[in-house]
Amino acid sequence: NAGVTQTPKFQVLKTGQSMTLQCAQDMNHEYMSWYRQDPGMGLRLIHYSVGAGITDQGEVPNGYNVSRSTTEDFPLRLLSAAPSQTSVYFCASSYQWSSGGAYEQFFGPGTRLTVL
Amino acid sequence: RKEVEQDPGPFNVPEGATVAFNCTYSNSASQSFFWYRQDCRKEPKLLMSVYSSGNEDGRFTAQLNRASQYISLLIRDSKLSDSATYLCVVTPNTGNQFYFGTGTSLTVIP
């Protein structure tokens, strides 16, 4: 199993450009999510999905779009990049919550994005 | 108020020392609790889940105090390889969101 994969590892954008960060998992996890990590802020949830065709907003969704057409893939789109979106982006997946609670999340290696 | 709060440290301890981290959470109905470890410029990885009765994994012990709304992580006999940032994670009993603390930095010194 490859686990959670993310591409690209590094990206530099100019203000106003758009791009898609790719995320894929091969563990048949229903739950997938995107976080950004900034110094002193911890990981903040951008969007998440509980299954194909179902997405929802997290804590910091503005400026980002997601879709979930398959169980495996969960791309994150930056619509018009801004310097405030300079960050490290992590994708994660897990089995869906049960009545007993949440399961371990597995993280991808991250994408380091700089917006000039 | 933040969902989860941690002392950022840094904690600098000698090899062999015992060190403890606490993490407080604001939602009394929180359901699941975890400790993750993150090495510099790497992704977070699960260290251990935290169960109501407390649990131990080798040199690591996790405790949950629902009355005071905090979780703790105790590391005994610290190793150089324990140097990392430790993140506490809490989930509510409703919704599908994981809330992360900002992390506590640990450096174990030879």
Coordinates of C-alpha atoms in Angstrom, one line a residue:
Chain A
N1 CA 0.0 0.0 0.0
A2 CA 1.2 3.5 -0.9
G3 CA -1.0 5.0 1.8
V4 CA -1.8 8.7 1.2
T5 CA 0.1 10.3 -1.6
Q6 CA 0.2 14.0 -2.5
T7 CA 1.5 15.9 -5.5
P8 CA 3.4 18.1 -6.0
K9 CA 5.8 18.2 -3.0
F10 CA 6.7 21.9 -3.7
Q11 CA 5.0 24.6 -5.7
V12 CA 5.6 28.3 -6.2
L13 CA 2.7 30.4 -7.6
K14 CA 2.2 34.0 -8.5
T15 CA -0.7 35.9 -6.9
G16 CA -3.9 35.2 -8.9
Q17 CA -2.8 31.9 -10.4
S18 CA -4.9 28.8 -9.8
M19 CA -3.8 25.3 -9.2
T20 CA -4.9 21.9 -7.9
L21 CA -3.2 19.9 -5.2
Q22 CA -3.6 16.2 -5.7
C23 CA -4.3 13.7 -3.0
A24 CA -5.0 9.9 -3.3
Q25 CA -5.3 7.1 -0.9
D26 CA -5.4 3.3 -1.5
M27 CA -6.8 2.2 1.9
N28 CA -10.4 2.4 0.9
H29 CA -11.0 5.1 3.6
E30 CA -14.3 6.9 3.5
Y31 CA -13.1 10.0 5.3
M32 CA -10.6 12.4 3.7
S33 CA -9.6 15.9 4.6
W34 CA -7.3 18.8 3.8
Y35 CA -5.4 20.8 6.4
R36 CA -3.0 23.7 6.2
Q37 CA -0.2 24.1 8.7
D38 CA 1.2 27.5 9.5
P39 CA 3.8 28.4 12.2
G40 CA 2.1 28.8 15.6
M41 CA -1.3 27.9 14.2
G42 CA -1.3 24.2 14.2
L43 CA -3.2 22.2 11.6
R44 CA -6.4 23.8 10.5
L45 CA -9.1 22.0 8.6
I46 CA -9.9 23.4 5.1
H47 CA -12.4 20.9 3.7
Y48 CA -13.4 17.3 4.4
S49 CA -15.4 14.5 2.8
V50 CA -17.2 11.5 4.3
G51 CA -17.5 9.7 1.0
A52 CA -17.7 10.1 -2.8
G53 CA -19.9 13.0 -3.7
I54 CA -20.0 14.4 -0.2
T55 CA -17.9 17.3 0.9
D56 CA -18.1 19.9 3.7
Q57 CA -16.3 23.0 4.9
G58 CA -13.9 23.1 7.7
E59 CA -12.5 25.9 9.7
V60 CA -10.7 27.8 6.9
P61 CA -12.5 27.0 3.6
N62 CA -12.3 30.4 1.9
G63 CA -10.3 30.5 -1.4
Y64 CA -10.4 26.7 -1.7
N65 CA -12.6 24.2 -3.5
V66 CA -12.8 20.4 -3.3
S67 CA -14.6 17.6 -5.0
R68 CA -14.8 13.9 -4.3
S69 CA -15.7 11.9 -7.4
T70 CA -14.1 8.7 -6.3
T71 CA -13.3 7.1 -2.9
E72 CA -9.6 7.3 -3.7
D73 CA -9.1 10.9 -4.8
F74 CA -9.7 14.2 -3.1
P75 CA -8.1 17.2 -5.0
L76 CA -7.9 20.7 -3.5
R77 CA -8.2 23.6 -5.8
L78 CA -6.9 27.1 -5.2
L79 CA -9.1 29.4 -7.2
S80 CA -6.9 32.6 -7.2
A81 CA -3.8 32.2 -5.1
A82 CA -3.0 34.9 -2.5
P83 CA 0.2 35.3 -0.4
S84 CA -1.9 34.4 2.7
Q85 CA -2.2 30.9 1.2
T86 CA 1.5 30.3 1.6
S87 CA 1.6 27.3 3.8
V88 CA 2.2 23.5 4.1
Y89 CA -0.9 21.5 3.0
F90 CA -1.6 18.0 4.3
C91 CA -4.1 15.6 3.0
A92 CA -5.3 12.9 5.4
S93 CA -7.7 9.9 5.4
S94 CA -9.3 7.6 7.8
Y95 CA -12.2 5.2 8.2
Q96 CA -15.4 6.9 8.9
W97 CA -16.5 7.7 12.4
S98 CA -18.4 4.9 14.2
S99 CA -20.6 5.2 17.2
G100 CA -17.5 4.5 19.2
G101 CA -15.7 7.5 17.9
A102 CA -13.1 8.5 15.3
Y103 CA -10.3 6.4 13.8
E104 CA -6.6 7.2 13.2
Q105 CA -5.9 9.6 10.4
F106 CA -3.1 8.8 8.0
F107 CA -1.4 11.8 6.5
G108 CA 0.3 12.4 3.1
P109 CA 3.8 13.9 3.0
G110 CA 2.5 17.4 2.4
T111 CA 2.8 20.1 -0.3
R112 CA 4.9 23.2 0.5
L113 CA 3.2 26.1 -1.3
T114 CA 4.6 29.6 -1.7
V115 CA 2.5 32.3 -3.3
L116 CA 4.5 35.4 -4.4
Chain B
R1 CA -11.8 30.1 22.7
K2 CA -9.7 27.5 20.9
E3 CA -11.0 23.9 20.8
V4 CA -7.7 22.5 21.9
E5 CA -4.8 24.2 23.7
Q6 CA -1.3 23.1 24.3
D7 CA 1.8 24.6 25.9
P8 CA 4.1 25.1 22.9
G9 CA 7.3 24.6 24.9
P10 CA 10.0 24.1 24.0
F11 CA 10.8 21.3 26.4
N12 CA 14.5 20.6 26.5
V13 CA 15.3 17.5 28.6
P14 CA 18.3 15.2 29.1
E15 CA 18.3 11.7 27.9
G16 CA 16.7 9.4 30.4
A17 CA 14.4 12.1 31.9
T18 CA 10.7 11.8 32.3
V19 CA 8.6 14.5 30.6
A20 CA 4.9 15.2 30.6
F21 CA 2.7 17.3 28.3
N22 CA -0.8 18.4 28.9
C23 CA -3.5 19.4 26.5
T24 CA -6.8 21.0 27.4
Y25 CA -10.0 20.9 25.3
S26 CA -13.1 23.1 25.5
N27 CA -15.9 20.9 24.4
S28 CA -17.0 18.7 27.3
A29 CA -18.8 16.4 24.8
S30 CA -15.6 15.5 23.0
Q31 CA -15.4 11.9 22.1
S32 CA -12.1 10.7 20.7
F33 CA -8.6 11.7 21.8
F34 CA -5.2 11.1 20.2
W35 CA -1.6 12.0 20.5
Y36 CA 0.3 12.5 17.2
R37 CA 4.0 13.0 16.6
Q38 CA 5.4 15.3 14.0
D39 CA 9.1 15.4 13.0
C40 CA 10.5 18.5 11.4
R41 CA 9.1 19.1 8.0
K42 CA 7.3 15.8 8.0
E43 CA 3.7 14.7 8.2
P44 CA 2.0 13.9 11.6
K45 CA 1.8 10.3 12.6
L46 CA -0.3 8.6 15.2
L47 CA 1.6 8.0 18.5
M48 CA -1.3 6.7 20.5
S49 CA -5.0 6.9 21.0
V50 CA -6.2 8.0 24.5
Y51 CA -8.7 5.9 26.2
S52 CA -10.9 6.7 29.2
S53 CA -9.1 4.4 31.5
G54 CA -5.7 5.6 30.4
N55 CA -3.3 3.5 28.3
E56 CA 0.4 2.7 28.0
D57 CA 2.6 1.8 25.1
G58 CA 6.1 1.0 26.2
R59 CA 7.6 4.2 27.6
F60 CA 4.5 6.3 26.7
T61 CA 1.5 6.7 28.9
A62 CA -1.6 8.6 27.9
Q63 CA -4.3 9.8 30.4
L64 CA -7.7 11.4 29.9
N65 CA -9.4 13.5 32.6
R66 CA -12.9 14.3 31.5
A67 CA -13.8 16.2 34.7
S68 CA -11.0 18.8 34.1
Q69 CA -11.1 18.4 30.3
Y70 CA -7.5 17.6 29.6
I71 CA -5.4 14.8 28.2
S72 CA -1.8 14.1 29.1
L73 CA 1.2 12.3 27.6
L74 CA 4.0 11.0 29.8
I75 CA 7.3 9.9 28.3
R76 CA 9.7 7.9 30.5
D77 CA 13.4 7.3 29.9
S78 CA 13.5 9.9 27.1
K79 CA 15.6 9.0 24.0
L80 CA 17.2 11.3 21.5
S81 CA 14.8 9.9 18.9
D82 CA 11.9 11.2 21.0
S83 CA 12.8 14.8 19.8
A84 CA 9.8 16.0 17.8
T85 CA 6.6 18.0 18.1
Y86 CA 3.7 16.3 19.9
L87 CA 0.2 17.2 18.8
C88 CA -2.9 16.5 20.7
V89 CA -6.1 15.9 18.7
V90 CA -9.7 15.9 19.9
T91 CA -12.9 15.0 18.0
P92 CA -16.4 16.0 19.0
N93 CA -19.2 13.5 19.4
T94 CA -21.0 15.2 16.5
G95 CA -19.7 16.2 13.2
N96 CA -16.6 14.9 11.4
Q97 CA -13.8 17.2 12.4
F98 CA -10.5 16.6 14.1
Y99 CA -9.2 19.5 16.2
F100 CA -5.5 19.8 16.6
G101 CA -3.5 21.6 19.2
T102 CA -0.6 23.8 18.0
G103 CA 1.9 21.2 19.3
T104 CA 4.5 20.9 22.0
S105 CA 8.1 20.9 21.0
L106 CA 10.4 18.4 22.7
T107 CA 14.2 18.2 22.4
V108 CA 16.1 15.4 24.2
I109 CA 19.7 16.4 24.9
P110 CA 22.6 13.9 25.1

